[in-house]
Amino acid sequence: MKTFQLGALKYTVSMVILVFGLASCRQIQNTSPKETQTKAEIYDSYISELHARGQFNGNALIIENGKIVYQGAFGLANYEPIDSLKLNGVFRLGSVSKQFTAMGIMILKEAGKLTYEQDIRAFLPELPYQGITIRHLLNHTSGLPDYSRIMDQHWKNDLAYDDPERFISGNEDVLQMLCEYKPPVHFKPGEKWEYSNTGYNLLATLISRVSAMPFNAFMQEKVFGPAKMSNACVYQYMPGFDDKMPNRVFGFGTKFNGNDKFSTDAHYLNNAKGEGGVYATLEDLTKWDRVLYTDLLVSKQTMEEAFTPGILNNGNRTDYGLGWFISKSPNGKKVVKHKGGWAGFLTNIYREIEEENCIITLTNNNSRYFNIEEGLIDILHNKPPRYPKIFIADVFGKKVQDEGIVAAIAYYKKLKAEQFDNYVFNEYELNFLGYELLEDKKVNEALAVFKLNKEAYPNSANVYDSYGDALLEKGDTVNALINFKKVKALDAEFFGIHEKIEKYASPKNSQ
C-alpha cells in the first residue's frame, strides 16, 4: 500500500531519492553587524551541508531579536526547464496556510460577523453534522473525518490524481461530497484532538459565505494587502507556467537512481482552500511574522487567544491554538509553529514569540526530511547543530542502480549492523523503494526489496500487501492472493484488502 499519514503531513508515496551534489544557486543575504555575520556563516554552513547530503532543496530565513540575520536559496525551483531557486521564489505553503485561514475567522469575529461558539450549520446548513462549533474546527476537535478519502473514492476516481480533468474547482466540491456521502465523525465534538484538514477547508468556505466574498479575494483584501505581503495569494492552481506568477516554485522529486526527476506538483485536490492553498515568498512570511506582533490585523488580545491551547470537554489542554501548534523554546519560552506538506512541498514556520526569533524553511523536492529546523534551533541557541539521520532508501536505491540488487541488499545489511544510528531504518523506507522500482519496471528488484521488508517486519500487514502487489506485476496471482490473505489475517480492516481478495480469488486458487 502506498499512502500513509504521519502527524499533520500526508504522503502519497512515490519513492524519492534526493540528489547528492546537485548543482545549485545559493543566494545569501547577511544584513547584520560583524558579530551576527559569524552566526550567519554558521547557518550557511549547516544548510550547505544539508544540501550536499541531499536533505535540503529550498529557501531558508532566520530572524533573531526581530532582525533578519540569514537568508539562503539552495537548489532547483523547477527541473523542466532547469531553473535555480532564488530568494523571491513563491512556494506552496501547504498546511502553513491554516494560520491565515484562522486569521480570516478572527477578523470576522472582531467585526461581529460570527462567534467561535456558533454552530457551523448556522453558515453551512447543508452539512449533516450536529453540534460542531467554529472553535471545534479551529482547534481540531471537531471529530470530522479527512475529506480526501471520500474524494479519492468518489470524485472522478477513474482518472489519475494529476489528470486536469479530475481537478476540483474549489471547496464547494468538497462540501458537496461530504453532504452526499456523509462520512461518520470519529468522535463527539470536543471529546478528542485530531488534526483535521476537513475542518480548515470548511472554515474557508464559511469565510466566503459570511463575507459574501470569494475566499481568495477576502484574504487579499483583509490579510495579504494590509500586511504588504505583495507575492502572497490563495492560488487557483493551473499546471505549468503561469505568467500571473512568474516566480512560482514547482514541486518535484528524484527517482531512486539519483538522476531522473519527476513532477509532484499537480494534484486534483490542489484547489481545495483553507487547509492549504496559500503561496508566498520568504519576504512575505517575514512580513507576516512581524505583523503578528502588532494590532494591524486584529487586536493583541485576539492574537493571544490564537496562541492559547484549546481545551477538551474533560478540561484537558491540547497543544494547538487557532491555526498554530504551541510549545516551548530551549529557553522554556512560548513557541508557536506549524509545518505543511503537500504535492512535493514541505514548509515550516517556527516562532519564539517572546524573544522575536523566527525560522522559516520552504522546500519543494518531495523531501521527507521534515525536522531540519532542529539544527537551526540549535544554532539559534548557540549549540552545535544536530544533523538529521539519512533515510536508508536514499542510499539503498542509488546502490541498486549502480551495483545491482544483490550488492545493495548486502550493503543495506552492513549499514544496519554497523551504522544503525546514522540512518533511518523502518518498513516505510523499503516500501518506498519497492514501489519506485515497480514503477520503473524493475519487478525482480522490487520483489527482493519487499521480501527483505517481510523478513524485517513480519508482523506488519502492509509489507505483505506490498509484496502481493509486486507478485501481481510478475503475473503470479496465486502467491499474490496468499499474501493478501495474510494481510487480512493480520489486519481485517486494512484498506482495500477485501476487494483485492475478492478480485483475485477463484475456485482454482481459493484457500
PDB file of C-alpha atoms in Angstrom, residues 38-329:
ATOM      1  CA  THR A  38      29.662  34.986  12.004  1.00  0.00           C
ATOM      2  CA  LYS A  39      26.418  33.450  13.177  1.00  0.00           C
ATOM      3  CA  ALA A  40      25.090  33.741   9.645  1.00  0.00           C
ATOM      4  CA  GLU A  41      28.088  31.789   8.385  1.00  0.00           C
ATOM      5  CA  ILE A  42      27.226  29.017  10.840  1.00  0.00           C
ATOM      6  CA  TYR A  43      23.677  28.885   9.482  1.00  0.00           C
ATOM      7  CA  ASP A  44      25.018  28.840   5.939  1.00  0.00           C
ATOM      8  CA  SER A  45      27.500  26.064   6.688  1.00  0.00           C
ATOM      9  CA  TYR A  46      24.784  23.915   8.240  1.00  0.00           C
ATOM     10  CA  ILE A  47      22.289  24.344   5.409  1.00  0.00           C
ATOM     11  CA  SER A  48      25.026  23.901   2.801  1.00  0.00           C
ATOM     12  CA  GLU A  49      25.911  20.562   4.389  1.00  0.00           C
ATOM     13  CA  LEU A  50      22.240  19.520   4.386  1.00  0.00           C
ATOM     14  CA  HIS A  51      22.053  20.397   0.710  1.00  0.00           C
ATOM     15  CA  ALA A  52      25.235  18.431  -0.065  1.00  0.00           C
ATOM     16  CA  ARG A  53      23.784  15.415   1.778  1.00  0.00           C
ATOM     17  CA  GLY A  54      20.605  15.628  -0.322  1.00  0.00           C
ATOM     18  CA  GLN A  55      18.493  16.715   2.649  1.00  0.00           C
ATOM     19  CA  PHE A  56      17.561  20.263   1.648  1.00  0.00           C
ATOM     20  CA  ASN A  57      16.421  21.861  -1.606  1.00  0.00           C
ATOM     21  CA  GLY A  58      14.731  25.137  -0.831  1.00  0.00           C
ATOM     22  CA  ASN A  59      14.856  28.563   0.767  1.00  0.00           C
ATOM     23  CA  ALA A  60      15.559  29.422   4.404  1.00  0.00           C
ATOM     24  CA  LEU A  61      15.404  32.546   6.553  1.00  0.00           C
ATOM     25  CA  ILE A  62      16.285  33.188  10.187  1.00  0.00           C
ATOM     26  CA  ILE A  63      15.234  36.148  12.322  1.00  0.00           C
ATOM     27  CA  GLU A  64      16.945  36.842  15.668  1.00  0.00           C
ATOM     28  CA  ASN A  65      15.643  39.501  18.024  1.00  0.00           C
ATOM     29  CA  GLY A  66      13.392  40.860  15.309  1.00  0.00           C
ATOM     30  CA  LYS A  67      16.159  41.226  12.675  1.00  0.00           C
ATOM     31  CA  ILE A  68      16.913  39.110   9.627  1.00  0.00           C
ATOM     32  CA  VAL A  69      20.327  37.519  10.128  1.00  0.00           C
ATOM     33  CA  TYR A  70      20.337  34.995   7.295  1.00  0.00           C
ATOM     34  CA  GLN A  71      18.620  34.141   4.006  1.00  0.00           C
ATOM     35  CA  GLY A  72      19.622  31.490   1.521  1.00  0.00           C
ATOM     36  CA  ALA A  73      18.349  29.715  -1.605  1.00  0.00           C
ATOM     37  CA  PHE A  74      19.631  26.219  -2.424  1.00  0.00           C
ATOM     38  CA  GLY A  75      18.873  24.022  -5.419  1.00  0.00           C
ATOM     39  CA  LEU A  76      16.184  23.935  -8.070  1.00  0.00           C
ATOM     40  CA  ALA A  77      12.896  25.797  -8.426  1.00  0.00           C
ATOM     41  CA  ASN A  78      11.943  23.522 -11.311  1.00  0.00           C
ATOM     42  CA  TYR A  79      13.591  20.767 -13.347  1.00  0.00           C
ATOM     43  CA  GLU A  80      11.778  21.145 -16.666  1.00  0.00           C
ATOM     44  CA  PRO A  81      13.142  23.531 -17.680  1.00  0.00           C
ATOM     45  CA  ILE A  82      16.007  23.650 -15.176  1.00  0.00           C
ATOM     46  CA  ASP A  83      15.618  26.749 -13.029  1.00  0.00           C
ATOM     47  CA  SER A  84      17.592  27.603  -9.896  1.00  0.00           C
ATOM     48  CA  LEU A  85      15.884  28.773  -6.738  1.00  0.00           C
ATOM     49  CA  LYS A  86      16.008  32.468  -5.932  1.00  0.00           C
ATOM     50  CA  LEU A  87      15.100  34.319  -2.767  1.00  0.00           C
ATOM     51  CA  ASN A  88      11.919  35.633  -4.386  1.00  0.00           C
ATOM     52  CA  GLY A  89      10.599  32.156  -5.232  1.00  0.00           C
ATOM     53  CA  VAL A  90       6.879  31.744  -4.472  1.00  0.00           C
ATOM     54  CA  PHE A  91       6.277  28.462  -2.607  1.00  0.00           C
ATOM     55  CA  ARG A  92       3.126  26.482  -1.944  1.00  0.00           C
ATOM     56  CA  LEU A  93       2.744  26.592   1.862  1.00  0.00           C
ATOM     57  CA  GLY A  94       0.578  23.514   2.428  1.00  0.00           C
ATOM     58  CA  SER A  95      -0.751  23.415   5.987  1.00  0.00           C
ATOM     59  CA  VAL A  96       1.136  26.560   6.960  1.00  0.00           C
ATOM     60  CA  SER A  97      -1.907  28.107   5.214  1.00  0.00           C
ATOM     61  CA  LYS A  98      -4.060  27.211   8.229  1.00  0.00           C
ATOM     62  CA  GLN A  99      -2.797  30.156  10.280  1.00  0.00           C
ATOM     63  CA  PHE A 100      -4.025  32.509   7.546  1.00  0.00           C
ATOM     64  CA  THR A 101      -7.439  30.851   7.492  1.00  0.00           C
ATOM     65  CA  ALA A 102      -7.613  31.199  11.276  1.00  0.00           C
ATOM     66  CA  MET A 103      -6.727  34.877  10.899  1.00  0.00           C
ATOM     67  CA  GLY A 104      -9.659  35.281   8.499  1.00  0.00           C
ATOM     68  CA  ILE A 105     -12.008  33.855  11.130  1.00  0.00           C
ATOM     69  CA  MET A 106     -10.511  36.120  13.808  1.00  0.00           C
ATOM     70  CA  ILE A 107     -11.059  39.177  11.603  1.00  0.00           C
ATOM     71  CA  LEU A 108     -14.723  38.242  11.098  1.00  0.00           C
ATOM     72  CA  LYS A 109     -15.111  37.601  14.816  1.00  0.00           C
ATOM     73  CA  GLU A 110     -13.766  41.051  15.690  1.00  0.00           C
ATOM     74  CA  ALA A 111     -16.114  42.539  13.087  1.00  0.00           C
ATOM     75  CA  GLY A 112     -19.059  40.940  14.904  1.00  0.00           C
ATOM     76  CA  LYS A 113     -19.919  38.643  11.990  1.00  0.00           C
ATOM     77  CA  LEU A 114     -19.575  35.417  13.976  1.00  0.00           C
ATOM     78  CA  THR A 115     -18.528  33.929  17.307  1.00  0.00           C
ATOM     79  CA  TYR A 116     -16.262  30.990  17.973  1.00  0.00           C
ATOM     80  CA  GLU A 117     -19.043  29.176  19.825  1.00  0.00           C
ATOM     81  CA  GLN A 118     -21.523  29.290  16.944  1.00  0.00           C
ATOM     82  CA  ASP A 119     -22.638  26.051  15.349  1.00  0.00           C
ATOM     83  CA  ILE A 120     -21.136  25.809  11.878  1.00  0.00           C
ATOM     84  CA  ARG A 121     -24.543  24.857  10.478  1.00  0.00           C
ATOM     85  CA  ALA A 122     -25.607  28.443  11.066  1.00  0.00           C
ATOM     86  CA  PHE A 123     -23.493  29.169   7.977  1.00  0.00           C
ATOM     87  CA  LEU A 124     -23.276  25.728   6.331  1.00  0.00           C
ATOM     88  CA  PRO A 125     -26.803  24.385   6.950  1.00  0.00           C
ATOM     89  CA  GLU A 126     -26.500  21.553   4.434  1.00  0.00           C
ATOM     90  CA  LEU A 127     -23.826  19.784   6.485  1.00  0.00           C
ATOM     91  CA  PRO A 128     -25.041  16.538   8.097  1.00  0.00           C
ATOM     92  CA  TYR A 129     -23.084  17.058  11.340  1.00  0.00           C
ATOM     93  CA  GLN A 130     -24.578  18.206  14.643  1.00  0.00           C
ATOM     94  CA  GLY A 131     -23.034  20.192  17.472  1.00  0.00           C
ATOM     95  CA  ILE A 132     -19.783  21.300  15.802  1.00  0.00           C
ATOM     96  CA  THR A 133     -18.749  24.877  16.521  1.00  0.00           C
ATOM     97  CA  ILE A 134     -16.325  27.188  14.775  1.00  0.00           C
ATOM     98  CA  ARG A 135     -13.968  26.763  17.732  1.00  0.00           C
ATOM     99  CA  HIS A 136     -14.030  22.987  17.245  1.00  0.00           C
ATOM    100  CA  LEU A 137     -12.838  23.482  13.677  1.00  0.00           C
ATOM    101  CA  LEU A 138     -10.146  25.971  14.701  1.00  0.00           C
ATOM    102  CA  ASN A 139      -8.840  23.721  17.492  1.00  0.00           C
ATOM    103  CA  HIS A 140      -9.012  20.423  15.511  1.00  0.00           C
ATOM    104  CA  THR A 141     -11.512  18.958  17.994  1.00  0.00           C
ATOM    105  CA  SER A 142     -14.495  18.505  15.649  1.00  0.00           C
ATOM    106  CA  GLY A 143     -14.092  14.763  15.011  1.00  0.00           C
ATOM    107  CA  LEU A 144     -14.697  15.285  11.295  1.00  0.00           C
ATOM    108  CA  PRO A 145     -13.113  12.649   9.018  1.00  0.00           C
ATOM    109  CA  ASP A 146     -10.499  13.521   6.417  1.00  0.00           C
ATOM    110  CA  TYR A 147     -12.359  14.565   3.285  1.00  0.00           C
ATOM    111  CA  SER A 148      -9.589  13.334   0.988  1.00  0.00           C
ATOM    112  CA  ARG A 149     -10.583   9.692   1.465  1.00  0.00           C
ATOM    113  CA  ILE A 150     -14.131  10.397   0.316  1.00  0.00           C
ATOM    114  CA  MET A 151     -12.794  12.358  -2.629  1.00  0.00           C
ATOM    115  CA  ASP A 152     -10.351   9.572  -3.540  1.00  0.00           C
ATOM    116  CA  GLN A 153     -13.170   7.041  -3.513  1.00  0.00           C
ATOM    117  CA  HIS A 154     -15.857   9.012  -5.307  1.00  0.00           C
ATOM    118  CA  TRP A 155     -14.529  12.055  -7.196  1.00  0.00           C
ATOM    119  CA  LYS A 156     -13.853  11.022 -10.812  1.00  0.00           C
ATOM    120  CA  ASN A 157     -11.768   8.157  -9.468  1.00  0.00           C
ATOM    121  CA  ASP A 158     -11.424   6.596 -12.905  1.00  0.00           C
ATOM    122  CA  LEU A 159      -8.913   9.362 -13.648  1.00  0.00           C
ATOM    123  CA  ALA A 160      -5.352   9.756 -12.338  1.00  0.00           C
ATOM    124  CA  TYR A 161      -4.781  12.042  -9.356  1.00  0.00           C
ATOM    125  CA  ASP A 162      -2.850  14.507 -11.561  1.00  0.00           C
ATOM    126  CA  ASP A 163      -5.227  14.486 -14.546  1.00  0.00           C
ATOM    127  CA  PRO A 164      -6.507  18.060 -15.085  1.00  0.00           C
ATOM    128  CA  GLU A 165      -9.923  16.627 -15.974  1.00  0.00           C
ATOM    129  CA  ARG A 166     -10.163  15.405 -12.378  1.00  0.00           C
ATOM    130  CA  PHE A 167      -9.238  18.708 -10.711  1.00  0.00           C
ATOM    131  CA  ILE A 168     -11.864  20.067  -8.348  1.00  0.00           C
ATOM    132  CA  SER A 169     -12.890  23.670  -8.936  1.00  0.00           C
ATOM    133  CA  GLY A 170     -12.855  24.576  -5.256  1.00  0.00           C
ATOM    134  CA  ASN A 171     -14.259  23.975  -1.785  1.00  0.00           C
ATOM    135  CA  GLU A 172     -17.874  23.657  -2.856  1.00  0.00           C
ATOM    136  CA  ASP A 173     -16.961  20.349  -4.493  1.00  0.00           C
ATOM    137  CA  VAL A 174     -15.637  19.097  -1.161  1.00  0.00           C
ATOM    138  CA  LEU A 175     -18.751  20.279   0.644  1.00  0.00           C
ATOM    139  CA  GLN A 176     -20.932  18.529  -1.925  1.00  0.00           C
ATOM    140  CA  MET A 177     -19.190  15.192  -1.351  1.00  0.00           C
ATOM    141  CA  LEU A 178     -19.387  15.480   2.450  1.00  0.00           C
ATOM    142  CA  CYS A 179     -23.109  16.150   2.192  1.00  0.00           C
ATOM    143  CA  GLU A 180     -23.708  13.376  -0.320  1.00  0.00           C
ATOM    144  CA  TYR A 181     -21.722  10.565   1.337  1.00  0.00           C
ATOM    145  CA  LYS A 182     -21.920  11.698   4.987  1.00  0.00           C
ATOM    146  CA  PRO A 183     -18.752  10.005   6.299  1.00  0.00           C
ATOM    147  CA  PRO A 184     -19.205   9.486  10.061  1.00  0.00           C
ATOM    148  CA  VAL A 185     -17.387  11.576  12.657  1.00  0.00           C
ATOM    149  CA  HIS A 186     -14.554   9.925  14.584  1.00  0.00           C
ATOM    150  CA  PHE A 187     -15.727  11.202  17.976  1.00  0.00           C
ATOM    151  CA  LYS A 188     -18.107  13.683  19.583  1.00  0.00           C
ATOM    152  CA  PRO A 189     -17.105  17.339  19.144  1.00  0.00           C
ATOM    153  CA  GLY A 190     -14.645  18.435  21.805  1.00  0.00           C
ATOM    154  CA  GLU A 191     -14.007  14.906  23.054  1.00  0.00           C
ATOM    155  CA  LYS A 192     -10.542  14.482  21.484  1.00  0.00           C
ATOM    156  CA  TRP A 193      -7.920  16.275  19.427  1.00  0.00           C
ATOM    157  CA  GLU A 194      -7.348  15.058  15.865  1.00  0.00           C
ATOM    158  CA  TYR A 195      -5.713  17.032  13.098  1.00  0.00           C
ATOM    159  CA  SER A 196      -8.358  17.851  10.509  1.00  0.00           C
ATOM    160  CA  ASN A 197      -7.845  19.246   7.035  1.00  0.00           C
ATOM    161  CA  THR A 198     -11.618  18.966   6.635  1.00  0.00           C
ATOM    162  CA  GLY A 199     -12.148  21.446   9.458  1.00  0.00           C
ATOM    163  CA  TYR A 200      -9.988  24.145   7.899  1.00  0.00           C
ATOM    164  CA  ASN A 201     -11.453  23.529   4.451  1.00  0.00           C
ATOM    165  CA  LEU A 202     -14.893  24.200   5.921  1.00  0.00           C
ATOM    166  CA  LEU A 203     -13.593  27.316   7.691  1.00  0.00           C
ATOM    167  CA  ALA A 204     -12.554  28.771   4.330  1.00  0.00           C
ATOM    168  CA  THR A 205     -15.992  28.004   2.890  1.00  0.00           C
ATOM    169  CA  LEU A 206     -17.559  29.598   5.943  1.00  0.00           C
ATOM    170  CA  ILE A 207     -15.419  32.737   5.488  1.00  0.00           C
ATOM    171  CA  SER A 208     -16.670  33.052   1.913  1.00  0.00           C
ATOM    172  CA  ARG A 209     -20.301  32.760   2.945  1.00  0.00           C
ATOM    173  CA  VAL A 210     -20.083  35.135   5.904  1.00  0.00           C
ATOM    174  CA  SER A 211     -18.126  37.785   3.983  1.00  0.00           C
ATOM    175  CA  ALA A 212     -20.002  37.294   0.695  1.00  0.00           C
ATOM    176  CA  MET A 213     -16.589  37.263  -0.999  1.00  0.00           C
ATOM    177  CA  PRO A 214     -14.513  34.526  -2.636  1.00  0.00           C
ATOM    178  CA  PHE A 215     -12.009  33.218  -0.095  1.00  0.00           C
ATOM    179  CA  ASN A 216      -9.019  34.358  -2.152  1.00  0.00           C
ATOM    180  CA  ALA A 217     -10.428  37.880  -2.508  1.00  0.00           C
ATOM    181  CA  PHE A 218     -11.205  38.110   1.213  1.00  0.00           C
ATOM    182  CA  MET A 219      -7.686  37.059   2.155  1.00  0.00           C
ATOM    183  CA  GLN A 220      -6.169  39.511  -0.292  1.00  0.00           C
ATOM    184  CA  GLU A 221      -8.254  42.428   0.986  1.00  0.00           C
ATOM    185  CA  LYS A 222      -8.170  41.668   4.709  1.00  0.00           C
ATOM    186  CA  VAL A 223      -4.813  39.933   5.270  1.00  0.00           C
ATOM    187  CA  PHE A 224      -2.223  39.973   2.486  1.00  0.00           C
ATOM    188  CA  GLY A 225      -2.883  43.542   1.363  1.00  0.00           C
ATOM    189  CA  PRO A 226      -2.772  45.201   4.804  1.00  0.00           C
ATOM    190  CA  ALA A 227       0.313  43.141   5.738  1.00  0.00           C
ATOM    191  CA  LYS A 228       2.006  44.208   2.470  1.00  0.00           C
ATOM    192  CA  MET A 229       2.627  40.575   1.553  1.00  0.00           C
ATOM    193  CA  SER A 230       2.913  41.503  -2.120  1.00  0.00           C
ATOM    194  CA  ASN A 231       3.507  37.996  -3.523  1.00  0.00           C
ATOM    195  CA  ALA A 232       1.180  36.064  -1.212  1.00  0.00           C
ATOM    196  CA  CYS A 233      -2.101  34.750  -2.552  1.00  0.00           C
ATOM    197  CA  VAL A 234      -4.649  31.969  -2.355  1.00  0.00           C
ATOM    198  CA  TYR A 235      -3.785  30.433  -5.699  1.00  0.00           C
ATOM    199  CA  GLN A 236      -6.251  28.894  -8.148  1.00  0.00           C
ATOM    200  CA  TYR A 237      -3.939  26.165  -9.371  1.00  0.00           C
ATOM    201  CA  MET A 238      -3.086  25.623 -13.003  1.00  0.00           C
ATOM    202  CA  PRO A 239      -0.463  23.174 -14.327  1.00  0.00           C
ATOM    203  CA  GLY A 240       2.652  24.598 -15.899  1.00  0.00           C
ATOM    204  CA  PHE A 241       3.973  28.124 -16.115  1.00  0.00           C
ATOM    205  CA  ASP A 242       1.567  30.914 -15.191  1.00  0.00           C
ATOM    206  CA  ASP A 243       2.558  34.429 -16.256  1.00  0.00           C
ATOM    207  CA  LYS A 244       0.499  35.778 -13.346  1.00  0.00           C
ATOM    208  CA  MET A 245       3.007  34.113 -11.018  1.00  0.00           C
ATOM    209  CA  PRO A 246       6.349  34.194 -12.868  1.00  0.00           C
ATOM    210  CA  ASN A 247       8.412  33.275  -9.781  1.00  0.00           C
ATOM    211  CA  ARG A 248       6.320  30.265  -8.822  1.00  0.00           C
ATOM    212  CA  VAL A 249       8.270  27.289  -7.496  1.00  0.00           C
ATOM    213  CA  PHE A 250       7.290  23.780  -8.648  1.00  0.00           C
ATOM    214  CA  GLY A 251       7.243  20.538  -6.678  1.00  0.00           C
ATOM    215  CA  PHE A 252       9.447  17.705  -7.943  1.00  0.00           C
ATOM    216  CA  GLY A 253      11.156  14.527  -6.831  1.00  0.00           C
ATOM    217  CA  THR A 254      14.175  12.483  -7.859  1.00  0.00           C
ATOM    218  CA  LYS A 255      13.974   8.770  -8.536  1.00  0.00           C
ATOM    219  CA  PHE A 256      15.872   6.036  -6.740  1.00  0.00           C
ATOM    220  CA  ASN A 257      18.703   6.204  -9.265  1.00  0.00           C
ATOM    221  CA  GLY A 258      19.631   9.696  -8.104  1.00  0.00           C
ATOM    222  CA  ASN A 259      19.251  11.234 -11.567  1.00  0.00           C
ATOM    223  CA  ASP A 260      15.788  11.032 -13.105  1.00  0.00           C
ATOM    224  CA  LYS A 261      13.325  13.627 -11.874  1.00  0.00           C
ATOM    225  CA  PHE A 262       9.551  13.643 -11.887  1.00  0.00           C
ATOM    226  CA  SER A 263       6.880  16.219 -11.175  1.00  0.00           C
ATOM    227  CA  THR A 264       4.902  16.108  -7.937  1.00  0.00           C
ATOM    228  CA  ASP A 265       3.263  19.485  -8.464  1.00  0.00           C
ATOM    229  CA  ALA A 266      -0.150  18.529  -9.858  1.00  0.00           C
ATOM    230  CA  HIS A 267      -2.925  17.011  -7.743  1.00  0.00           C
ATOM    231  CA  TYR A 268      -6.658  17.010  -8.295  1.00  0.00           C
ATOM    232  CA  LEU A 269      -7.222  18.492  -4.811  1.00  0.00           C
ATOM    233  CA  ASN A 270      -4.870  21.461  -5.313  1.00  0.00           C
ATOM    234  CA  ASN A 271      -7.804  23.871  -5.490  1.00  0.00           C
ATOM    235  CA  ALA A 272      -9.064  22.965  -2.042  1.00  0.00           C
ATOM    236  CA  LYS A 273      -8.563  26.028   0.153  1.00  0.00           C
ATOM    237  CA  GLY A 274      -8.271  26.794   3.847  1.00  0.00           C
ATOM    238  CA  GLU A 275      -6.263  23.787   4.916  1.00  0.00           C
ATOM    239  CA  GLY A 276      -3.801  24.748   2.167  1.00  0.00           C
ATOM    240  CA  GLY A 277      -3.810  26.846  -0.977  1.00  0.00           C
ATOM    241  CA  VAL A 278      -1.658  29.808   0.090  1.00  0.00           C
ATOM    242  CA  TYR A 279       1.523  30.625  -1.859  1.00  0.00           C
ATOM    243  CA  ALA A 280       4.152  33.047  -0.508  1.00  0.00           C
ATOM    244  CA  THR A 281       7.831  34.027  -0.501  1.00  0.00           C
ATOM    245  CA  LEU A 282      10.335  34.302   2.332  1.00  0.00           C
ATOM    246  CA  GLU A 283       9.803  38.065   2.279  1.00  0.00           C
ATOM    247  CA  ASP A 284       6.032  37.614   2.623  1.00  0.00           C
ATOM    248  CA  LEU A 285       6.434  35.330   5.618  1.00  0.00           C
ATOM    249  CA  THR A 286       8.899  37.728   7.215  1.00  0.00           C
ATOM    250  CA  LYS A 287       6.278  40.475   6.960  1.00  0.00           C
ATOM    251  CA  TRP A 288       3.708  38.046   8.360  1.00  0.00           C
ATOM    252  CA  ASP A 289       5.927  37.279  11.336  1.00  0.00           C
ATOM    253  CA  ARG A 290       6.396  40.977  12.074  1.00  0.00           C
ATOM    254  CA  VAL A 291       2.738  41.969  11.653  1.00  0.00           C
ATOM    255  CA  LEU A 292       1.665  39.381  14.220  1.00  0.00           C
ATOM    256  CA  TYR A 293       3.405  41.469  16.891  1.00  0.00           C
ATOM    257  CA  THR A 294       1.111  44.397  16.055  1.00  0.00           C
ATOM    258  CA  ASP A 295      -2.634  45.084  16.096  1.00  0.00           C
ATOM    259  CA  LEU A 296      -2.775  45.840  12.365  1.00  0.00           C
ATOM    260  CA  LEU A 297      -4.991  42.846  11.501  1.00  0.00           C
ATOM    261  CA  VAL A 298      -6.590  42.002  14.862  1.00  0.00           C
ATOM    262  CA  SER A 299      -6.071  43.072  18.446  1.00  0.00           C
ATOM    263  CA  LYS A 300      -3.237  41.706  20.533  1.00  0.00           C
ATOM    264  CA  GLN A 301      -5.853  40.153  22.813  1.00  0.00           C
ATOM    265  CA  THR A 302      -7.271  38.202  19.876  1.00  0.00           C
ATOM    266  CA  MET A 303      -3.773  37.063  18.900  1.00  0.00           C
ATOM    267  CA  GLU A 304      -3.133  35.933  22.450  1.00  0.00           C
ATOM    268  CA  GLU A 305      -6.169  33.670  22.209  1.00  0.00           C
ATOM    269  CA  ALA A 306      -4.811  32.265  18.928  1.00  0.00           C
ATOM    270  CA  PHE A 307      -1.670  31.285  20.833  1.00  0.00           C
ATOM    271  CA  THR A 308      -3.611  29.670  23.701  1.00  0.00           C
ATOM    272  CA  PRO A 309      -4.090  25.869  23.738  1.00  0.00           C
ATOM    273  CA  GLY A 310      -7.556  24.505  23.070  1.00  0.00           C
ATOM    274  CA  ILE A 311      -9.464  22.785  25.865  1.00  0.00           C
ATOM    275  CA  LEU A 312     -11.280  19.449  25.528  1.00  0.00           C
ATOM    276  CA  ASN A 313     -14.635  18.628  27.085  1.00  0.00           C
ATOM    277  CA  ASN A 314     -12.865  16.962  30.020  1.00  0.00           C
ATOM    278  CA  GLY A 315     -10.793  20.072  30.716  1.00  0.00           C
ATOM    279  CA  ASN A 316      -7.529  18.758  29.295  1.00  0.00           C
ATOM    280  CA  ARG A 317      -5.471  21.131  27.174  1.00  0.00           C
ATOM    281  CA  THR A 318      -4.217  20.350  23.686  1.00  0.00           C
ATOM    282  CA  ASP A 319      -1.039  21.695  22.081  1.00  0.00           C
ATOM    283  CA  TYR A 320      -2.949  23.575  19.360  1.00  0.00           C
ATOM    284  CA  GLY A 321      -4.498  27.032  19.395  1.00  0.00           C
ATOM    285  CA  LEU A 322      -6.124  28.775  16.429  1.00  0.00           C
ATOM    286  CA  GLY A 323      -4.027  27.715  13.440  1.00  0.00           C
ATOM    287  CA  TRP A 324      -0.842  27.214  15.482  1.00  0.00           C
ATOM    288  CA  PHE A 325       0.873  24.418  17.364  1.00  0.00           C
ATOM    289  CA  ILE A 326       2.125  25.644  20.732  1.00  0.00           C
ATOM    290  CA  SER A 327       5.276  24.506  22.534  1.00  0.00           C
ATOM    291  CA  LYS A 328       8.346  25.794  24.397  1.00  0.00           C
ATOM    292  CA  SER A 329      11.733  27.016  23.206  1.00  0.00           C
TER     293      SER A 329
END
